[in-house]
Amino acid sequence: MEAAHTDVTGGSGTPGPAPAPAAPAATTPAPSAPAAPAGTPAPSGTPGTPSPAATARLTVHSPDEMRDLGRALARLLRPGDLVMLTGELGAGKTTLTRGLGEGLGVRGAVTSPTFVIARVHPSLTGGPALVHVDAYRLGGGLDEMEDLDLDVSLPDSVVVVEWGDGKVEELTDDRLHVVIDRVVGATDDDRREVTLTGVGARWQGVDLAAR
């Protein structure tokens, strides 16, 4: 496409002198963004992903300590909370959940929900029920729980999900993610590294390391 142009002529029809070239416009450099203070965490690299509001990393030395951690975390939970548990088989996810149930004061022994997908433990103290979910076979995430005919209101319960990575994150902007890793080394070592990450405004300012 040819550039548009304008012929400049004098009043008599004779071409007039060419106009002097315009002086280049002065440019003012854009101010640079202020440097972030030292120690400020880098922003999340995934657009739309809520940034962690609270984090803690703990070492647990035995199953009893994992259960104690569950009891301690139960004191931070309230109705409507979603807790995601990540860890390989035998890492201690169900042991932690057992402590959560004891701390919440719910009825029934907390065991792995693998064969029933979800178990509901009603409160014995007037608090929220505990809904313990194995999402391994829930291809559609927690939306499929509506078809399980659970006699409980999820917004009024504490929902703990094992194997929920990639399935439940979009259901709420607020969640507590618990990652349990075996300590590298001897396979009979009971030590676990537990990383707690509170995501969303619900967990802003919460001290996850308090025991």
Short mmCIF file of C-alpha atoms in Angstrom, two decimals:
data_model
loop_
_atom_site.label_atom_id
_atom_site.label_comp_id
_atom_site.label_asym_id
_atom_site.label_seq_id
_atom_site.Cartn_x
_atom_site.Cartn_y
_atom_site.Cartn_z
CA MET A 1 0.00 0.00 0.00
CA GLU A 2 1.46 3.35 -1.05
CA ALA A 3 1.87 6.04 1.57
CA ALA A 4 -0.54 8.97 1.25
CA HIS A 5 1.10 12.25 0.27
CA THR A 6 0.08 15.91 -0.20
CA ASP A 7 1.28 18.26 -2.94
CA VAL A 8 2.10 21.77 -1.62
CA THR A 9 1.46 24.55 -4.24
CA GLY A 10 1.49 28.35 -4.22
CA GLY A 11 -1.46 30.50 -5.10
CA SER A 12 -0.40 30.82 -8.78
CA GLY A 13 -0.32 27.11 -9.29
CA THR A 14 3.47 27.07 -9.26
CA PRO A 15 4.90 24.60 -6.85
CA GLY A 16 6.05 26.44 -3.74
CA PRO A 17 9.11 25.78 -1.69
CA ALA A 18 9.20 22.53 0.19
CA PRO A 19 8.39 22.96 3.88
CA ALA A 20 11.24 22.72 6.33
CA PRO A 21 11.43 19.35 8.06
CA ALA A 22 9.72 19.31 11.43
CA ALA A 23 11.94 19.17 14.45
CA PRO A 24 11.83 15.79 16.17
CA ALA A 25 9.48 15.73 19.11
CA ALA A 26 11.20 15.72 22.45
CA THR A 27 10.84 12.43 24.26
CA THR A 28 10.84 11.98 27.98
CA PRO A 29 11.99 8.57 29.20
CA ALA A 30 9.32 6.71 31.16
CA PRO A 31 10.10 6.53 34.84
CA SER A 32 11.45 3.13 35.86
CA ALA A 33 9.47 1.04 38.33
CA PRO A 34 10.83 1.21 41.87
CA ALA A 35 12.94 -1.76 42.86
CA ALA A 36 11.21 -4.31 45.07
CA PRO A 37 12.50 -4.48 48.63
CA ALA A 38 14.96 -7.25 49.39
CA GLY A 39 13.28 -10.47 50.41
CA THR A 40 10.05 -9.77 48.49
CA PRO A 41 8.79 -13.03 46.92
CA ALA A 42 8.67 -13.12 43.15
CA PRO A 43 5.17 -12.86 41.62
CA SER A 44 3.50 -16.02 40.43
CA GLY A 45 4.40 -16.93 36.89
CA THR A 46 0.92 -18.24 36.05
CA PRO A 47 -1.62 -15.51 35.23
CA GLY A 48 -4.79 -15.84 37.28
CA THR A 49 -3.19 -18.11 39.88
CA PRO A 50 -3.70 -16.78 43.42
CA SER A 51 -0.46 -16.07 45.22
CA PRO A 52 0.29 -17.88 48.48
CA ALA A 53 -0.93 -15.89 51.47
CA ALA A 54 0.91 -17.96 54.09
CA THR A 55 3.55 -20.68 54.02
CA ALA A 56 5.39 -22.88 56.49
CA ARG A 57 7.79 -25.82 56.23
CA LEU A 58 7.99 -28.35 59.05
CA THR A 59 9.84 -31.57 59.78
CA VAL A 60 7.74 -34.36 61.28
CA HIS A 61 9.66 -37.22 62.90
CA SER A 62 6.99 -39.88 63.48
CA PRO A 63 3.36 -40.84 62.76
CA ASP A 64 2.43 -39.57 66.22
CA GLU A 65 3.87 -36.15 65.36
CA MET A 66 1.97 -36.18 62.05
CA ARG A 67 -1.21 -36.79 64.00
CA ASP A 68 -0.33 -33.98 66.38
CA LEU A 69 0.18 -31.68 63.38
CA GLY A 70 -3.33 -32.56 62.21
CA ARG A 71 -4.74 -31.63 65.62
CA ALA A 72 -2.90 -28.31 65.54
CA LEU A 73 -4.12 -27.49 62.02
CA ALA A 74 -7.70 -28.33 63.05
CA ARG A 75 -7.65 -25.30 65.34
CA LEU A 76 -7.16 -23.09 62.27
CA LEU A 77 -9.99 -24.59 60.22
CA ARG A 78 -13.55 -23.35 59.90
CA PRO A 79 -16.66 -24.30 57.89
CA GLY A 80 -16.15 -24.08 54.14
CA ASP A 81 -12.39 -24.68 54.24
CA LEU A 82 -10.79 -26.88 51.60
CA VAL A 83 -7.64 -28.80 52.51
CA MET A 84 -5.65 -30.49 49.72
CA LEU A 85 -3.25 -33.27 50.69
CA THR A 86 -0.41 -34.24 48.36
CA GLY A 87 2.04 -37.09 48.94
CA GLU A 88 2.92 -40.54 47.69
CA LEU A 89 1.41 -43.71 49.08
CA GLY A 90 2.36 -44.13 52.72
CA ALA A 91 3.49 -40.52 53.10
CA GLY A 92 1.08 -39.89 55.97
CA LYS A 93 -1.94 -38.18 54.38
CA THR A 94 -4.51 -40.30 56.20
CA THR A 95 -2.57 -40.07 59.47
CA LEU A 96 -2.68 -36.27 59.20
CA THR A 97 -6.40 -36.41 58.44
CA ARG A 98 -6.94 -38.62 61.49
CA GLY A 99 -5.41 -35.83 63.59
CA LEU A 100 -7.64 -33.28 61.85
CA GLY A 101 -10.69 -35.36 62.76
CA GLU A 102 -9.62 -35.63 66.37
CA GLY A 103 -8.98 -31.91 66.55
CA LEU A 104 -12.36 -31.11 65.00
CA GLY A 105 -14.12 -33.52 67.36
CA VAL A 106 -15.88 -35.60 64.71
CA ARG A 107 -17.49 -39.03 64.98
CA GLY A 108 -15.99 -42.22 63.62
CA ALA A 109 -12.49 -43.46 62.91
CA VAL A 110 -10.82 -41.67 60.02
CA THR A 111 -9.48 -44.20 57.52
CA SER A 112 -8.50 -44.06 53.87
CA PRO A 113 -11.58 -43.37 51.71
CA THR A 114 -10.10 -45.15 48.69
CA PHE A 115 -12.92 -47.64 48.18
CA VAL A 116 -15.83 -45.31 49.02
CA ILE A 117 -14.46 -42.09 47.43
CA ALA A 118 -15.80 -39.97 50.29
CA ARG A 119 -16.64 -40.36 53.95
CA VAL A 120 -18.58 -37.91 56.11
CA HIS A 121 -17.70 -37.60 59.80
CA PRO A 122 -20.36 -35.55 61.64
CA SER A 123 -19.26 -33.28 64.46
CA LEU A 124 -19.78 -34.36 68.05
CA THR A 125 -19.22 -30.84 69.36
CA GLY A 126 -21.50 -28.69 67.17
CA GLY A 127 -18.66 -27.76 64.82
CA PRO A 128 -18.24 -28.47 61.12
CA ALA A 129 -18.39 -32.01 59.76
CA LEU A 130 -15.28 -33.50 58.17
CA VAL A 131 -15.68 -34.71 54.58
CA HIS A 132 -12.73 -36.92 53.65
CA VAL A 133 -12.38 -37.43 49.90
CA ASP A 134 -10.16 -39.60 47.71
CA ALA A 135 -10.20 -37.72 44.41
CA TYR A 136 -8.09 -40.29 42.55
CA ARG A 137 -11.17 -41.61 40.75
CA LEU A 138 -13.04 -38.31 40.54
CA GLY A 139 -12.29 -37.38 36.94
CA GLY A 140 -14.47 -34.28 37.15
CA GLY A 141 -13.22 -33.08 40.51
CA LEU A 142 -15.46 -32.28 43.45
CA ASP A 143 -18.38 -31.45 41.13
CA GLU A 144 -18.98 -35.21 40.97
CA MET A 145 -19.55 -35.24 44.73
CA GLU A 146 -23.06 -33.93 44.08
CA ASP A 147 -23.84 -37.38 42.67
CA LEU A 148 -22.57 -39.17 45.78
CA ASP A 149 -25.71 -38.28 47.78
CA LEU A 150 -23.73 -37.01 50.76
CA ASP A 151 -25.97 -36.09 53.66
CA VAL A 152 -24.00 -32.95 54.43
CA SER A 153 -23.62 -29.36 53.21
CA LEU A 154 -20.12 -28.87 51.84
CA PRO A 155 -20.05 -25.08 52.56
CA ASP A 156 -20.76 -25.94 56.22
CA SER A 157 -18.06 -28.62 56.38
CA VAL A 158 -14.30 -28.95 56.31
CA VAL A 159 -13.41 -30.82 53.11
CA VAL A 160 -10.11 -32.73 53.03
CA VAL A 161 -9.09 -34.06 49.62
CA GLU A 162 -6.37 -36.59 48.90
CA TRP A 163 -5.02 -36.84 45.32
CA GLY A 164 -6.79 -33.59 44.40
CA ASP A 165 -3.99 -31.92 42.44
CA GLY A 166 -5.30 -30.58 39.14
CA LYS A 167 -8.90 -31.38 40.05
CA VAL A 168 -10.08 -29.06 42.79
CA GLU A 169 -7.97 -25.91 42.56
CA GLU A 170 -10.50 -24.02 40.44
CA LEU A 171 -13.38 -24.68 42.81
CA THR A 172 -12.26 -22.01 45.27
CA ASP A 173 -9.67 -19.26 45.50
CA ASP A 174 -9.07 -20.16 49.15
CA ARG A 175 -7.47 -23.44 50.17
CA LEU A 176 -4.82 -24.98 52.39
CA HIS A 177 -2.38 -27.14 50.43
CA VAL A 178 -0.38 -29.68 52.44
CA VAL A 179 2.51 -31.43 50.67
CA ILE A 180 4.15 -34.36 52.49
CA ASP A 181 7.55 -35.55 51.27
CA ARG A 182 9.61 -38.44 52.54
CA VAL A 183 13.07 -37.48 53.73
CA VAL A 184 15.60 -38.55 51.10
CA GLY A 185 17.67 -41.49 52.30
CA ALA A 186 16.80 -44.62 54.24
CA THR A 187 13.37 -45.97 53.32
CA ASP A 188 12.53 -46.90 56.92
CA ASP A 189 13.00 -43.32 58.13
CA ASP A 190 9.70 -41.96 59.49
CA ARG A 191 10.72 -38.33 59.03
CA ARG A 192 8.62 -36.24 56.67
CA GLU A 193 9.03 -32.74 55.29
CA VAL A 194 5.63 -31.02 55.36
CA THR A 195 5.04 -27.86 53.35
CA LEU A 196 1.92 -25.87 54.22
CA THR A 197 0.66 -23.27 51.77
CA GLY A 198 -2.40 -21.14 52.43
CA VAL A 199 -3.80 -19.72 49.20
CA GLY A 200 -6.28 -16.85 49.01
CA ALA A 201 -7.51 -14.07 51.27
CA ARG A 202 -8.84 -16.61 53.78
CA TRP A 203 -5.26 -17.49 54.80
CA GLN A 204 -3.79 -14.00 54.76
CA GLY A 205 -1.82 -13.45 57.95
CA VAL A 206 -2.46 -16.94 59.36
CA ASP A 207 0.54 -18.42 61.20
CA LEU A 208 0.67 -21.94 59.77
CA ALA A 209 3.74 -22.83 61.85
CA ALA A 210 1.93 -22.35 65.17
CA ARG A 211 1.75 -25.66 67.04
#
